[in-house]
CSV table of N, CA, C and O in Angstrom, one decimal:
chain,number,residue,atom,x,y,z
A,1,UNK,N,1.0,-1.4,0.3
A,1,UNK,CA,0.3,0.6,-0.3
A,1,UNK,C,1.1,0.6,0.2
A,1,UNK,O,2.0,1.4,0.9
A,2,UNK,N,0.5,2.4,-1.1
A,2,UNK,CA,1.3,3.7,-1.0
A,2,UNK,C,0.4,4.7,-0.8
A,2,UNK,O,-0.9,4.4,-1.2
A,3,UNK,N,0.6,5.4,-0.4
A,3,UNK,CA,0.0,6.9,0.1
A,3,UNK,C,0.8,8.0,-1.4
A,3,UNK,O,2.0,7.9,-0.9
A,4,UNK,N,0.2,8.1,-2.2
A,4,UNK,CA,0.8,10.1,-2.6
A,4,UNK,C,-0.2,10.9,-2.0
A,4,UNK,O,-1.0,10.9,-2.6
A,5,UNK,N,0.2,12.3,-1.9
A,5,UNK,CA,0.2,13.5,-1.4
A,5,UNK,C,0.6,14.0,-2.6
A,5,UNK,O,1.9,14.2,-3.0
A,6,UNK,N,-0.2,15.4,-2.2
A,6,UNK,CA,-0.4,16.1,-3.4
A,6,UNK,C,-1.4,17.6,-3.1
A,6,UNK,O,-2.4,17.4,-2.2
A,7,UNK,N,-0.6,19.0,-3.3
A,7,UNK,CA,-1.5,19.9,-3.2
A,7,UNK,C,-0.5,20.7,-2.1
A,7,UNK,O,-1.8,21.6,-1.8
A,8,UNK,N,0.3,21.0,-1.8
A,8,UNK,CA,0.8,21.4,-0.7
A,8,UNK,C,0.7,22.9,-1.4
A,8,UNK,O,1.4,22.6,-2.7
A,9,UNK,N,1.1,24.0,-0.9
A,9,UNK,CA,2.5,24.7,-1.1
A,9,UNK,C,2.2,25.8,-0.5
A,9,UNK,O,2.8,26.0,0.9
A,10,UNK,N,1.9,27.0,-0.9
A,10,UNK,CA,2.9,28.4,-0.5
A,10,UNK,C,1.5,29.8,-1.1
A,10,UNK,O,1.2,30.0,-1.3
A,11,UNK,N,0.9,30.1,0.4
A,11,UNK,CA,-0.5,30.7,0.2
A,11,UNK,C,-0.3,31.8,0.6
A,11,UNK,O,0.4,31.7,2.7
A,12,UNK,N,-1.0,33.5,1.5
A,12,UNK,CA,-1.2,34.1,2.5
A,12,UNK,C,-2.2,34.0,3.1
A,12,UNK,O,-3.0,33.5,2.8
A,13,UNK,N,-2.4,34.3,4.3
A,13,UNK,CA,-2.7,33.7,5.3
A,13,UNK,C,-3.6,34.2,4.9
A,13,UNK,O,-4.2,35.9,4.0
A,14,UNK,N,-5.5,33.9,4.9
A,14,UNK,CA,-7.0,34.1,4.7
A,14,UNK,C,-6.9,33.3,3.5
A,14,UNK,O,-8.4,33.1,3.1
A,15,UNK,N,-5.6,32.8,3.1
A,15,UNK,CA,-5.9,31.9,1.9
A,15,UNK,C,-6.4,30.3,2.1
A,15,UNK,O,-6.5,30.3,2.7
A,16,UNK,N,-6.2,29.7,1.1
A,16,UNK,CA,-7.0,28.7,0.5
A,16,UNK,C,-6.3,27.2,-0.7
A,16,UNK,O,-5.7,27.9,-1.1
A,17,UNK,N,-6.3,26.8,0.5
A,17,UNK,CA,-5.3,25.0,0.1
A,17,UNK,C,-6.1,23.4,-0.1
A,17,UNK,O,-7.6,23.8,0.6
A,18,UNK,N,-5.7,23.0,-1.5
A,18,UNK,CA,-6.6,21.6,-1.2
A,18,UNK,C,-5.9,21.0,-1.5
A,18,UNK,O,-5.6,20.3,-2.7
A,19,UNK,N,-5.6,20.1,-0.3
A,19,UNK,CA,-5.4,18.7,-0.4
A,19,UNK,C,-5.4,17.4,-0.4
A,19,UNK,O,-6.4,16.7,-0.8
A,20,UNK,N,-4.8,16.2,-1.5
A,20,UNK,CA,-5.2,14.6,-1.8
A,20,UNK,C,-5.1,13.8,-1.5
A,20,UNK,O,-3.0,14.5,-1.4
A,21,UNK,N,-4.6,12.9,-1.5
A,21,UNK,CA,-4.1,11.9,-1.2
A,21,UNK,C,-4.7,10.3,-1.5
A,21,UNK,O,-5.5,10.3,-1.3
A,22,UNK,N,-4.2,9.9,-2.2
A,22,UNK,CA,-4.6,8.7,-2.7
A,22,UNK,C,-3.4,7.2,-2.6
A,22,UNK,O,-2.3,7.7,-2.8
A,23,UNK,N,-4.4,6.3,-2.1
A,23,UNK,CA,-4.5,5.4,-1.8
A,23,UNK,C,-3.4,3.9,-3.1
A,23,UNK,O,-5.0,4.0,-3.7
A,24,UNK,N,-3.0,3.5,-3.5
A,24,UNK,CA,-2.9,2.3,-4.0
A,24,UNK,C,-2.8,1.0,-3.1
A,24,UNK,O,-1.7,1.8,-2.7
A,25,UNK,N,-2.3,0.1,-3.8
A,25,UNK,CA,-2.7,-1.1,-3.9
A,25,UNK,C,-4.1,-2.2,-3.1
A,25,UNK,O,-5.2,-1.3,-4.1
A,26,UNK,N,-3.9,-3.0,-3.6
A,26,UNK,CA,-4.8,-4.4,-3.3
A,26,UNK,C,-5.7,-3.9,-2.0
A,26,UNK,O,-6.2,-4.6,-1.7
A,27,UNK,N,-6.9,-2.9,-2.5
A,27,UNK,CA,-6.9,-2.0,-0.9
A,27,UNK,C,-8.8,-2.5,-1.7
A,27,UNK,O,-8.9,-1.8,-2.6
A,28,UNK,N,-9.5,-3.8,-0.8
A,28,UNK,CA,-10.6,-3.9,-0.5
A,28,UNK,C,-12.3,-2.9,0.2
A,28,UNK,O,-12.6,-2.0,0.6
A,29,UNK,N,-11.2,-2.0,1.6
A,29,UNK,CA,-11.8,-1.7,2.4
A,29,UNK,C,-11.1,-0.4,3.7
A,29,UNK,O,-9.4,-0.8,3.9
A,30,UNK,N,-11.3,0.6,3.3
A,30,UNK,CA,-10.1,2.1,4.8
A,30,UNK,C,-11.2,2.0,6.2
A,30,UNK,O,-11.9,2.5,5.8
A,31,UNK,N,-10.8,1.8,7.1
A,31,UNK,CA,-11.5,2.4,8.2
A,31,UNK,C,-11.2,3.1,9.0
A,31,UNK,O,-12.6,3.7,8.9
A,32,UNK,N,-10.2,3.6,8.6
A,32,UNK,CA,-9.6,5.1,8.9
A,32,UNK,C,-9.2,6.3,8.4
A,32,UNK,O,-8.3,5.5,8.0
A,33,UNK,N,-9.1,7.4,7.0
A,33,UNK,CA,-8.2,8.2,6.8
A,33,UNK,C,-8.5,9.3,7.7
A,33,UNK,O,-9.3,9.5,8.6
A,34,UNK,N,-7.0,10.1,7.6
A,34,UNK,CA,-6.4,11.2,7.8
A,34,UNK,C,-5.1,11.5,8.1
A,34,UNK,O,-4.7,11.6,6.8
A,35,UNK,N,-5.1,12.9,8.6
A,35,UNK,CA,-4.1,14.4,7.9
A,35,UNK,C,-4.2,14.4,9.3
A,35,UNK,O,-4.6,14.6,10.0
A,36,UNK,N,-2.8,14.6,9.8
A,36,UNK,CA,-1.3,15.2,10.6
A,36,UNK,C,-0.8,15.4,9.7
A,36,UNK,O,-0.4,16.0,8.5
A,37,UNK,N,-0.5,16.5,10.8
A,37,UNK,CA,0.8,17.5,10.5
A,37,UNK,C,1.8,18.1,11.6
A,37,UNK,O,1.5,17.6,13.3
A,38,UNK,N,3.5,18.2,11.4
A,38,UNK,CA,4.2,18.3,11.5
A,38,UNK,C,5.3,20.0,11.9
A,38,UNK,O,5.4,20.2,10.5
A,39,UNK,N,5.3,20.5,12.4
A,39,UNK,CA,5.4,21.7,12.6
A,39,UNK,C,7.0,22.2,13.3
A,39,UNK,O,7.2,20.9,13.4
A,40,UNK,N,7.4,23.4,12.6
A,40,UNK,CA,9.4,22.7,12.5
A,40,UNK,C,9.2,23.2,14.2
A,40,UNK,O,8.8,23.9,15.4
A,41,UNK,N,10.0,22.2,15.0
A,41,UNK,CA,10.0,22.0,15.9
A,41,UNK,C,8.8,21.1,17.0
A,41,UNK,O,9.9,21.7,18.3
A,42,UNK,N,8.2,21.0,15.9
A,42,UNK,CA,6.6,20.3,17.6
A,42,UNK,C,6.9,19.5,17.1
A,42,UNK,O,7.2,18.7,16.1
A,43,UNK,N,6.2,18.0,17.1
A,43,UNK,CA,5.2,16.9,17.6
A,43,UNK,C,4.4,16.6,16.5
A,43,UNK,O,3.5,17.5,15.8
A,44,UNK,N,4.0,15.2,16.3
A,44,UNK,CA,3.1,15.2,14.8
A,44,UNK,C,2.4,16.0,16.1
A,44,UNK,O,1.5,14.9,16.5
A,45,UNK,N,0.4,16.2,14.7
A,45,UNK,CA,-0.8,16.8,15.7
A,45,UNK,C,-2.1,16.0,14.7
A,45,UNK,O,-1.5,16.1,13.6
A,46,UNK,N,-3.0,15.0,15.1
A,46,UNK,CA,-3.6,15.5,14.1
A,46,UNK,C,-4.5,16.2,13.6
A,46,UNK,O,-5.0,16.7,14.9
A,47,UNK,N,-4.7,16.0,12.5
A,47,UNK,CA,-5.6,17.5,12.3
A,47,UNK,C,-7.3,16.8,11.7
A,47,UNK,O,-8.5,17.6,12.1
A,48,UNK,N,-7.4,15.9,11.3
A,48,UNK,CA,-9.2,16.1,10.8
A,48,UNK,C,-8.7,13.6,10.7
A,48,UNK,O,-8.0,13.5,9.5
A,49,UNK,N,-9.7,13.4,10.7
A,49,UNK,CA,-9.9,12.1,10.2
A,49,UNK,C,-11.7,11.5,9.9
A,49,UNK,O,-12.6,12.3,9.7
A,50,UNK,N,-11.4,10.5,9.2
A,50,UNK,CA,-12.3,9.9,8.7
A,50,UNK,C,-13.1,9.3,8.5
A,50,UNK,O,-12.1,8.4,8.7
A,51,UNK,N,-14.3,8.3,9.3
A,51,UNK,CA,-13.9,7.2,9.3
A,51,UNK,C,-15.2,6.1,7.7
A,51,UNK,O,-15.5,7.3,6.6
A,52,UNK,N,-15.3,5.2,8.0
A,52,UNK,CA,-16.1,4.5,7.0
A,52,UNK,C,-16.6,4.8,6.5
A,52,UNK,O,-17.4,4.3,5.2
A,53,UNK,N,-17.8,4.8,7.5
A,53,UNK,CA,-19.0,5.9,7.5
A,53,UNK,C,-19.1,8.0,7.1
A,53,UNK,O,-20.4,8.4,7.2
A,54,UNK,N,-17.6,7.8,6.7
A,54,UNK,CA,-17.8,9.2,6.3
A,54,UNK,C,-18.3,10.3,7.8
A,54,UNK,O,-18.4,11.9,7.2
A,55,UNK,N,-17.9,9.9,8.9
A,55,UNK,CA,-17.7,10.8,10.1
A,55,UNK,C,-16.5,11.2,10.0
A,55,UNK,O,-15.5,10.6,9.9
A,56,UNK,N,-16.8,12.7,10.3
A,56,UNK,CA,-15.5,13.2,10.3
A,56,UNK,C,-14.5,13.9,12.0
A,56,UNK,O,-16.1,14.0,12.6
A,57,UNK,N,-14.1,13.9,11.9
A,57,UNK,CA,-13.7,14.7,13.1
A,57,UNK,C,-12.5,15.9,12.6
A,57,UNK,O,-11.5,15.5,12.2
A,58,UNK,N,-12.1,16.7,14.0
A,58,UNK,CA,-11.1,17.5,13.9
A,58,UNK,C,-10.3,17.9,14.8
A,58,UNK,O,-11.6,18.5,16.1
A,59,UNK,N,-8.9,18.4,14.6
A,59,UNK,CA,-8.4,19.7,15.6
A,59,UNK,C,-9.3,20.5,15.4
A,59,UNK,O,-9.9,21.3,15.0
A,60,UNK,N,-9.3,21.2,17.0
A,60,UNK,CA,-10.2,22.2,17.5
A,60,UNK,C,-9.5,23.4,16.9
A,60,UNK,O,-9.6,24.9,16.6
A,61,UNK,N,-8.5,23.5,16.6
A,61,UNK,CA,-7.4,24.9,15.9
A,61,UNK,C,-7.8,24.8,14.8
A,61,UNK,O,-7.8,25.5,13.6
A,62,UNK,N,-8.6,23.8,14.1
A,62,UNK,CA,-9.3,23.8,11.4
A,62,UNK,C,-10.7,24.1,11.7
A,62,UNK,O,-10.9,24.4,10.9
A,63,UNK,N,-11.3,23.8,14.0
A,63,UNK,CA,-12.9,23.0,12.6
A,63,UNK,C,-13.3,24.7,12.6
A,63,UNK,O,-12.8,26.0,13.1
A,64,UNK,N,-14.3,24.6,12.1
A,64,UNK,CA,-15.6,25.9,10.7
A,64,UNK,C,-14.6,25.9,9.9
A,64,UNK,O,-14.8,27.0,8.7
A,65,UNK,N,-12.7,25.5,9.7
A,65,UNK,CA,-11.9,26.1,8.3
A,65,UNK,C,-11.1,25.1,7.6
A,65,UNK,O,-10.4,25.1,6.2
A,66,UNK,N,-11.2,23.9,8.1
A,66,UNK,CA,-10.6,22.3,7.1
A,66,UNK,C,-12.0,21.2,6.9
A,66,UNK,O,-12.7,21.6,8.2
A,67,UNK,N,-12.0,21.2,6.2
A,67,UNK,CA,-12.5,20.2,5.7
A,67,UNK,C,-12.2,18.6,5.0
A,67,UNK,O,-11.2,19.2,4.0
A,68,UNK,N,-12.7,17.2,5.0
A,68,UNK,CA,-11.8,16.4,5.2
A,68,UNK,C,-12.9,15.7,4.4
A,68,UNK,O,-14.3,15.6,5.0
A,69,UNK,N,-13.0,15.1,3.9
A,69,UNK,CA,-13.8,13.9,3.1
A,69,UNK,C,-12.7,13.3,1.7
A,69,UNK,O,-12.0,13.0,1.9
A,70,UNK,N,-13.9,12.2,1.8
A,70,UNK,CA,-13.2,11.1,0.9
A,70,UNK,C,-14.0,10.1,-0.1
A,70,UNK,O,-14.7,11.1,0.2
A,71,UNK,N,-13.6,10.4,-1.5
A,71,UNK,CA,-14.0,9.4,-2.4
A,71,UNK,C,-13.3,7.9,-3.0
A,71,UNK,O,-12.4,7.1,-2.6
A,72,UNK,N,-14.4,6.7,-2.1
A,72,UNK,CA,-14.4,5.6,-2.2
A,72,UNK,C,-13.5,5.1,-3.0
A,72,UNK,O,-13.3,3.9,-2.7
A,73,UNK,N,-14.2,4.9,-4.2
A,73,UNK,CA,-14.0,4.3,-6.0
A,73,UNK,C,-12.3,4.9,-5.9
A,73,UNK,O,-11.8,4.0,-7.0
A,74,UNK,N,-12.3,6.2,-5.6
A,74,UNK,CA,-10.2,6.7,-6.3
A,74,UNK,C,-10.2,6.2,-4.9
A,74,UNK,O,-8.2,6.7,-4.8
A,75,UNK,N,-10.1,5.7,-3.5
A,75,UNK,CA,-9.4,5.6,-2.6
A,75,UNK,C,-8.8,6.5,-2.1
A,75,UNK,O,-7.9,7.3,-2.3
A,76,UNK,N,-9.2,7.9,-2.4
A,76,UNK,CA,-8.8,9.6,-2.7
A,76,UNK,C,-9.1,10.0,-0.6
A,76,UNK,O,-10.1,10.1,-1.2
A,77,UNK,N,-8.3,10.6,-0.8
A,77,UNK,CA,-8.5,11.5,0.8
A,77,UNK,C,-8.7,13.2,0.6
A,77,UNK,O,-7.6,13.0,-0.4
A,78,UNK,N,-9.3,14.0,0.7
A,78,UNK,CA,-8.8,15.8,0.9
A,78,UNK,C,-9.3,16.0,2.4
A,78,UNK,O,-10.0,16.3,2.9
A,79,UNK,N,-8.5,17.2,1.9
A,79,UNK,CA,-8.4,18.7,3.6
A,79,UNK,C,-8.7,19.5,2.5
A,79,UNK,O,-7.2,20.3,1.8
A,80,UNK,N,-9.7,20.5,2.5
A,80,UNK,CA,-10.4,21.5,2.2
A,80,UNK,C,-10.2,22.4,3.6
A,80,UNK,O,-10.4,22.8,4.0
A,81,UNK,N,-8.8,23.1,3.4
A,81,UNK,CA,-8.1,24.6,3.8
A,81,UNK,C,-8.9,26.0,4.1
A,81,UNK,O,-8.1,26.4,2.4
A,82,UNK,N,-9.7,26.1,4.4
A,82,UNK,CA,-9.8,27.2,4.0
A,82,UNK,C,-9.0,28.8,5.7
A,82,UNK,O,-9.2,28.1,6.4
A,83,UNK,N,-9.7,30.0,5.2
A,83,UNK,CA,-9.3,31.4,6.0
A,83,UNK,C,-7.8,30.6,6.4
A,83,UNK,O,-7.0,30.2,8.1
A,84,UNK,N,-6.7,30.5,6.0
A,84,UNK,CA,-5.3,29.4,6.2
A,84,UNK,C,-4.9,30.5,7.4
A,84,UNK,O,-4.7,31.9,7.4
A,85,UNK,N,-4.1,30.9,8.4
A,85,UNK,CA,-3.7,31.0,8.6
A,85,UNK,C,-1.9,30.2,9.6
A,85,UNK,O,-1.3,29.8,9.1
A,86,UNK,N,-0.8,31.7,9.5
A,86,UNK,CA,0.2,31.3,9.5
A,86,UNK,C,0.6,30.0,10.2
A,86,UNK,O,1.5,29.6,10.1
A,87,UNK,N,0.1,29.8,11.9
A,87,UNK,CA,-0.1,29.1,12.7
A,87,UNK,C,-0.4,27.5,11.7
A,87,UNK,O,-0.3,26.3,12.6
A,88,UNK,N,-0.6,27.6,11.0
A,88,UNK,CA,-0.8,26.5,10.3
A,88,UNK,C,-0.2,25.7,9.2
A,88,UNK,O,0.3,24.9,8.9
A,89,UNK,N,1.5,26.4,9.6
A,89,UNK,CA,2.2,25.8,8.6
A,89,UNK,C,2.6,24.7,9.3
A,89,UNK,O,3.3,24.1,10.3
A,90,UNK,N,3.0,24.0,7.7
A,90,UNK,CA,3.4,22.4,8.5
A,90,UNK,C,3.2,21.5,7.7
A,90,UNK,O,3.4,22.1,6.7
A,91,UNK,N,4.4,20.3,7.6
A,91,UNK,CA,4.5,19.3,6.6
A,91,UNK,C,3.2,19.0,6.9
A,91,UNK,O,3.1,17.9,8.5
A,92,UNK,N,2.3,18.3,6.1
A,92,UNK,CA,0.6,17.7,6.1
A,92,UNK,C,1.5,16.2,5.6
A,92,UNK,O,1.7,16.1,4.4
A,93,UNK,N,0.8,14.9,6.8
A,93,UNK,CA,1.0,13.7,6.1
A,93,UNK,C,-0.7,12.6,5.7
A,93,UNK,O,-1.6,13.2,6.9
A,94,UNK,N,-0.3,12.2,5.5
A,94,UNK,CA,-2.6,11.7,5.0
A,94,UNK,C,-1.3,10.9,5.7
A,94,UNK,O,-0.9,9.8,6.1
A,95,UNK,N,-2.7,9.7,6.6
A,95,UNK,CA,-2.4,8.3,6.8
A,95,UNK,C,-4.1,7.5,6.8
A,95,UNK,O,-4.9,8.0,6.9
A,96,UNK,N,-3.7,6.4,6.9
A,96,UNK,CA,-4.5,5.5,6.2
A,96,UNK,C,-5.0,4.1,8.3
A,96,UNK,O,-3.5,3.9,8.4
A,97,UNK,N,-5.6,3.6,8.6
A,97,UNK,CA,-5.4,3.0,10.3
A,97,UNK,C,-6.5,1.6,8.6
A,97,UNK,O,-7.9,2.1,9.5
A,98,UNK,N,-6.8,0.9,9.3
A,98,UNK,CA,-7.1,-0.7,9.5
A,98,UNK,C,-7.6,-0.7,7.9
A,98,UNK,O,-8.4,0.1,7.4
A,99,UNK,N,-6.9,-1.8,7.2
A,99,UNK,CA,-7.3,-1.6,6.1
A,99,UNK,C,-7.5,-3.7,6.2
A,99,UNK,O,-7.3,-4.4,6.9
A,100,UNK,N,-7.8,-3.1,5.2
A,100,UNK,CA,-8.8,-5.1,4.1
A,100,UNK,C,-8.1,-4.7,3.2
A,100,UNK,O,-8.7,-4.0,1.9
A,101,UNK,N,-7.2,-6.0,3.0
A,101,UNK,CA,-6.9,-5.6,1.2
A,101,UNK,C,-6.5,-7.5,1.2
A,101,UNK,O,-7.5,-8.4,1.7
A,102,UNK,N,-6.6,-7.8,-0.1
A,102,UNK,CA,-6.8,-8.9,-0.7
A,102,UNK,C,-5.7,-9.4,-1.5
A,102,UNK,O,-5.0,-9.4,-2.3
A,103,UNK,N,-5.7,-10.1,-1.4
A,103,UNK,CA,-4.2,-11.0,-1.4
A,103,UNK,C,-4.1,-11.1,-3.4
A,103,UNK,O,-5.9,-11.7,-3.7
A,104,UNK,N,-3.5,-12.0,-3.7
A,104,UNK,CA,-3.9,-12.4,-5.6
A,104,UNK,C,-4.1,-13.9,-5.0
A,104,UNK,O,-5.4,-14.5,-6.1
A,105,UNK,N,-4.2,-14.4,-4.9
A,105,UNK,CA,-4.4,-15.7,-4.4
A,105,UNK,C,-6.6,-15.9,-4.2
A,105,UNK,O,-7.0,-16.2,-3.9
A,106,UNK,N,-6.9,-14.5,-3.7
A,106,UNK,CA,-8.8,-13.8,-3.3
A,106,UNK,C,-8.0,-14.4,-1.8
A,106,UNK,O,-9.7,-13.7,-1.7
A,107,UNK,N,-7.2,-14.5,-1.2
A,107,UNK,CA,-7.0,-14.0,0.7
A,107,UNK,C,-7.8,-12.8,1.3
A,107,UNK,O,-7.1,-11.8,0.6
A,108,UNK,N,-8.8,-12.3,2.0
A,108,UNK,CA,-7.9,-11.4,2.5
A,108,UNK,C,-7.7,-11.0,3.9
A,108,UNK,O,-7.7,-12.0,4.3
A,109,UNK,N,-6.7,-9.9,4.0
A,109,UNK,CA,-6.1,-9.5,5.0
A,109,UNK,C,-7.0,-8.5,6.1
A,109,UNK,O,-7.0,-7.7,5.0
A,110,UNK,N,-6.6,-8.3,6.9
A,110,UNK,CA,-7.3,-7.8,7.8
A,110,UNK,C,-6.2,-7.0,8.4
A,110,UNK,O,-5.5,-7.4,9.0
A,111,UNK,N,-5.5,-5.6,8.4
A,111,UNK,CA,-4.4,-5.3,9.0
A,111,UNK,C,-4.8,-4.1,9.5
A,111,UNK,O,-5.5,-3.2,9.3
A,112,UNK,N,-4.5,-3.6,11.3
A,112,UNK,CA,-4.6,-2.9,11.7
A,112,UNK,C,-3.1,-1.5,12.5
A,112,UNK,O,-3.5,-0.5,13.0
A,113,UNK,N,-2.5,-1.8,11.5
A,113,UNK,CA,-1.2,-1.0,10.8
A,113,UNK,C,-1.4,0.8,10.3
A,113,UNK,O,-2.5,0.4,9.6
A,114,UNK,N,-0.9,1.2,10.9
A,114,UNK,CA,-0.8,2.7,9.6
A,114,UNK,C,-0.4,2.9,8.8
A,114,UNK,O,1.3,2.5,9.0
A,115,UNK,N,-0.7,3.1,8.1
A,115,UNK,CA,0.4,3.8,6.5
A,115,UNK,C,0.2,5.7,6.7
A,115,UNK,O,-0.3,5.9,6.8
A,116,UNK,N,1.3,5.7,6.0
A,116,UNK,CA,1.7,7.8,5.9
A,116,UNK,C,2.7,8.0,4.8
A,116,UNK,O,3.3,6.9,4.3
A,117,UNK,N,1.7,8.5,4.4
A,117,UNK,CA,2.5,9.4,3.0
A,117,UNK,C,3.5,10.1,3.4
A,117,UNK,O,4.2,10.2,4.7
A,118,UNK,N,4.6,10.3,2.2
A,118,UNK,CA,5.1,11.2,2.5
A,118,UNK,C,5.7,12.9,3.0
A,118,UNK,O,6.4,13.3,3.0
A,119,UNK,N,3.8,13.3,2.5
A,119,UNK,CA,4.5,14.3,3.6
A,119,UNK,C,4.3,15.7,2.8
A,119,UNK,O,4.6,15.2,1.5
A,120,UNK,N,3.0,16.7,2.8
A,120,UNK,CA,3.5,18.0,1.9
A,120,UNK,C,3.1,18.6,2.2
A,120,UNK,O,2.5,19.4,3.3
A,121,UNK,N,4.6,20.2,2.7
A,121,UNK,CA,3.9,21.2,3.1
A,121,UNK,C,3.9,22.3,2.4
A,121,UNK,O,3.0,22.5,1.2
A,122,UNK,N,2.9,22.5,3.7
A,122,UNK,CA,2.6,24.0,3.5
A,122,UNK,C,2.8,25.1,4.7
A,122,UNK,O,3.2,25.0,5.0
A,123,UNK,N,2.8,26.2,3.4
A,123,UNK,CA,3.5,27.8,4.0
A,123,UNK,C,2.1,28.7,3.7
A,123,UNK,O,1.9,28.6,2.9
A,124,UNK,N,2.1,28.6,5.6
A,124,UNK,CA,1.1,30.0,5.3
A,124,UNK,C,1.9,31.6,5.4
A,124,UNK,O,2.4,31.6,6.1
A,125,UNK,N,2.0,31.9,4.5
A,125,UNK,CA,2.7,33.6,5.1
A,125,UNK,C,1.7,34.6,5.8
A,125,UNK,O,0.2,34.8,5.4
A,126,UNK,N,2.4,36.0,6.5
A,126,UNK,CA,2.0,36.2,6.8
A,126,UNK,C,1.1,38.3,6.6
A,126,UNK,O,1.9,38.2,5.2
């Protein structure tokens, strides 16, 4: 399973960006998708998650500004970020947790591990 994130960049405060992350592989089901971020000198923190039932949850710092969605058919997650602030500057990582994959033999494998994308830089200038 591989994750490829895109959409980061440089934007002025108050602007918007949309991140995308596509998961590739023999994926049958994804229990939870998430976005995390890590600013310089800080620990990685949760930004938003979306479950298999499309229930979303957000960090308090981004509620009302960020919206997470997913496209099941494409195994792709999105993060629409509006009203960006300089404190949103970080490397954003996409995450998968709880996968069901199918082997070439047709056997299903349930995996409780976490999978991470390489990260995409978001920089918000003041």
